[in-house]
């Protein structure tokens, strides 16, 4: 998480905590919901584009899909990237999480100034050119219906809702490539709270859960542009 | 879920409930853990190959990556498939889940004969030729350490563990293409239980959580072969 000194509209200076790309895409959608309903736990699964690994890699899937293209996942292991996917190439710690996943855990706590929020993440690289997609399962403290959640997201800065069930039209990485907004869809209540009253009682304070699917261009949401957005929102 | 009449080694006939391909891949890994520690909730995110949509679509990403290839997600909506991904093309119900996701919810309950197990799933199609990958976050009732979970999976029929943190070597769809075994890796305790004793107390009976990443060739794990495996395990 980079810290950048910026000046907001208020004219006051501010030290901006600027999260990692996969954290940014997740928090652009989760933060407005957190402000309304207090997120207590997030289970995040990422579908991360090659562009997150740098330009050379970003160009490879397009150029080499007909060849066997190997991605150096570590000093000792190579995996095919074209028409394949693999666990993120960041170093894996002794707790079983890799560095990219731990950024999501730690930066969410820091960005929300909430050391109690529980986050688990699994970061996967997929053969997509631009933009990260993330499935975010939310446990929230205050009841929040999916229609209210949709309205909150429709009104959120830097977020566009793409959630047409009838025509099966939801966000894709291609839709958001080279765009500033993060697209959110598949907004619905989480059925895994149903069918067990005992368990519902035990999880009384997290009765309502939500599931959303997010896509965002992590390069446009990168350090500089995001820091500017945060600064613009100061005051 | 198809029902097939088969005869096991015991010579006794049996009516086999044969789950959908994404359910099969998930349950091949989750069932041995469920038998030892009772799974009470699963959050599943799939990374599903084109082959699940039939041979014609399966061949397209390879042939048409340099062109704009459209996949008919519904009667009224087309999405690019090559170097893109999208929410599964199955019909979406009024509860916000699509048909593929509801199969995971209902078939898990039926296969485990446990109407109380809570499952939520998000099914996503990725530009991969063969094999489905799934991230499965498990809440279990009985304490189970990750080493024990790994040993259970290493001893499970039809499962191979690929879980080398040091060399960042974990299952990929390519590794399991045209193989019968389901590969499991990224086996680790779920950190999202940490850092909040109050919450831990409330979730006392699901103190331990696990996270695993599974890849399996859903065609080799398809109806006939899987039904035979189940029949072989009867008696």
CSV table of C-alpha atoms in Angstrom, one decimal, chain A residues 10-133:
chain,number,residue,atom,x,y,z
A,10,UNK,CA,-10.6,21.7,0.6
A,11,UNK,CA,-7.1,22.8,0.0
A,12,UNK,CA,-6.0,20.6,2.9
A,13,UNK,CA,-3.2,18.2,2.4
A,14,UNK,CA,-3.8,14.5,3.0
A,15,UNK,CA,-1.8,11.3,3.2
A,16,UNK,CA,-3.5,8.8,1.0
A,17,UNK,CA,-3.3,5.0,1.6
A,18,UNK,CA,-3.4,3.7,-1.9
A,19,UNK,CA,-4.2,-0.1,-2.0
A,20,UNK,CA,-3.0,-2.8,-4.4
A,21,UNK,CA,-4.9,-3.2,-7.7
A,22,UNK,CA,-6.9,-6.3,-6.6
A,23,UNK,CA,-7.9,-4.5,-3.3
A,24,UNK,CA,-8.9,-1.3,-5.2
A,25,UNK,CA,-11.3,-3.2,-7.5
A,26,UNK,CA,-12.9,-5.0,-4.5
A,27,UNK,CA,-13.2,-2.0,-2.2
A,28,UNK,CA,-14.6,0.3,-4.9
A,29,UNK,CA,-17.8,-1.9,-4.7
A,30,UNK,CA,-17.6,-3.1,-1.1
A,31,UNK,CA,-16.9,0.2,0.6
A,32,UNK,CA,-20.3,1.9,-0.2
A,33,UNK,CA,-22.0,-1.3,1.2
A,34,UNK,CA,-19.7,-1.3,4.2
A,35,UNK,CA,-20.6,2.3,5.0
A,36,UNK,CA,-24.3,1.3,5.1
A,37,UNK,CA,-24.3,-2.2,6.6
A,38,UNK,CA,-20.9,-2.8,8.1
A,39,UNK,CA,-19.1,-5.7,6.4
A,40,UNK,CA,-17.8,-8.2,9.0
A,41,UNK,CA,-16.4,-10.8,6.6
A,42,UNK,CA,-15.5,-11.0,2.9
A,43,UNK,CA,-14.6,-14.1,0.9
A,44,UNK,CA,-12.9,-12.9,-2.3
A,45,UNK,CA,-12.0,-15.0,-5.3
A,46,UNK,CA,-10.1,-13.1,-8.0
A,47,UNK,CA,-9.9,-13.7,-11.8
A,48,UNK,CA,-6.9,-11.5,-12.5
A,49,UNK,CA,-5.7,-10.4,-15.9
A,50,UNK,CA,-2.2,-10.9,-17.3
A,51,UNK,CA,-1.8,-7.1,-17.3
A,52,UNK,CA,-1.3,-7.1,-13.6
A,53,UNK,CA,1.9,-9.0,-14.3
A,54,UNK,CA,3.3,-6.3,-16.6
A,55,UNK,CA,3.2,-5.4,-20.3
A,56,UNK,CA,5.3,-8.2,-21.6
A,57,UNK,CA,3.1,-10.8,-20.1
A,58,UNK,CA,-0.1,-8.9,-21.0
A,59,UNK,CA,0.8,-9.2,-24.7
A,60,UNK,CA,1.7,-12.8,-24.6
A,61,UNK,CA,-1.7,-14.5,-24.5
A,62,UNK,CA,-2.8,-12.7,-27.6
A,63,UNK,CA,0.5,-13.4,-29.5
A,64,UNK,CA,1.1,-17.0,-28.4
A,65,UNK,CA,-2.1,-18.7,-27.9
A,66,UNK,CA,-1.3,-21.2,-30.6
A,67,UNK,CA,2.1,-22.0,-29.0
A,68,UNK,CA,2.8,-23.3,-25.6
A,69,UNK,CA,3.4,-20.1,-23.6
A,70,UNK,CA,5.0,-20.5,-20.2
A,71,UNK,CA,4.7,-18.0,-17.3
A,72,UNK,CA,7.4,-18.0,-14.6
A,73,UNK,CA,5.3,-18.6,-11.5
A,74,UNK,CA,8.4,-18.8,-9.4
A,75,UNK,CA,12.1,-19.4,-9.8
A,76,UNK,CA,11.6,-23.1,-10.0
A,77,UNK,CA,8.2,-23.5,-11.7
A,78,UNK,CA,6.7,-22.6,-15.0
A,79,UNK,CA,3.1,-22.9,-16.0
A,80,UNK,CA,1.3,-22.5,-19.3
A,81,UNK,CA,-0.7,-19.3,-19.4
A,82,UNK,CA,-2.6,-19.4,-22.7
A,83,UNK,CA,-5.9,-21.2,-22.3
A,84,UNK,CA,-5.0,-22.2,-18.8
A,85,UNK,CA,-5.2,-20.4,-15.4
A,86,UNK,CA,-3.1,-20.7,-12.2
A,87,UNK,CA,-2.8,-19.5,-8.6
A,88,UNK,CA,-1.2,-16.0,-8.5
A,89,UNK,CA,2.5,-16.0,-9.0
A,90,UNK,CA,3.2,-13.9,-5.8
A,91,UNK,CA,5.3,-15.6,-3.1
A,92,UNK,CA,3.3,-18.0,-0.8
A,93,UNK,CA,3.7,-17.5,2.9
A,94,UNK,CA,3.9,-20.2,5.6
A,95,UNK,CA,0.2,-19.5,6.4
A,96,UNK,CA,-0.7,-20.7,2.9
A,97,UNK,CA,-1.8,-17.3,1.6
A,98,UNK,CA,0.3,-15.6,-1.1
A,99,UNK,CA,1.4,-12.0,-1.0
A,100,UNK,CA,-1.4,-10.7,-3.3
A,101,UNK,CA,-4.0,-12.3,-1.0
A,102,UNK,CA,-2.5,-10.9,2.2
A,103,UNK,CA,-2.6,-7.4,0.7
A,104,UNK,CA,-6.4,-7.8,0.3
A,105,UNK,CA,-6.6,-9.0,4.0
A,106,UNK,CA,-4.4,-6.2,5.4
A,107,UNK,CA,-5.2,-3.3,3.1
A,108,UNK,CA,-9.0,-3.7,3.6
A,109,UNK,CA,-8.5,-3.5,7.4
A,110,UNK,CA,-6.3,-0.4,6.9
A,111,UNK,CA,-8.4,1.3,4.3
A,112,UNK,CA,-11.6,0.8,6.4
A,113,UNK,CA,-9.7,1.5,9.6
A,114,UNK,CA,-11.3,-1.6,11.0
A,115,UNK,CA,-8.9,-4.2,12.4
A,116,UNK,CA,-11.8,-6.6,13.1
A,117,UNK,CA,-13.0,-7.0,9.5
A,118,UNK,CA,-12.4,-10.6,8.4
A,119,UNK,CA,-11.1,-11.1,4.9
A,120,UNK,CA,-10.0,-14.2,3.1
A,121,UNK,CA,-8.9,-14.2,-0.6
A,122,UNK,CA,-7.8,-16.6,-3.3
A,123,UNK,CA,-6.0,-14.9,-6.2
A,124,UNK,CA,-6.0,-16.6,-9.5
A,125,UNK,CA,-4.5,-15.5,-12.9
A,126,UNK,CA,-6.7,-16.1,-15.9
A,127,UNK,CA,-5.9,-15.6,-19.6
A,128,UNK,CA,-7.6,-12.2,-20.0
A,129,UNK,CA,-5.8,-9.2,-21.4
A,130,UNK,CA,-7.1,-6.3,-19.3
A,131,UNK,CA,-9.1,-5.9,-16.1
A,132,UNK,CA,-9.5,-7.9,-12.9
A,133,UNK,CA,-12.8,-9.7,-12.0
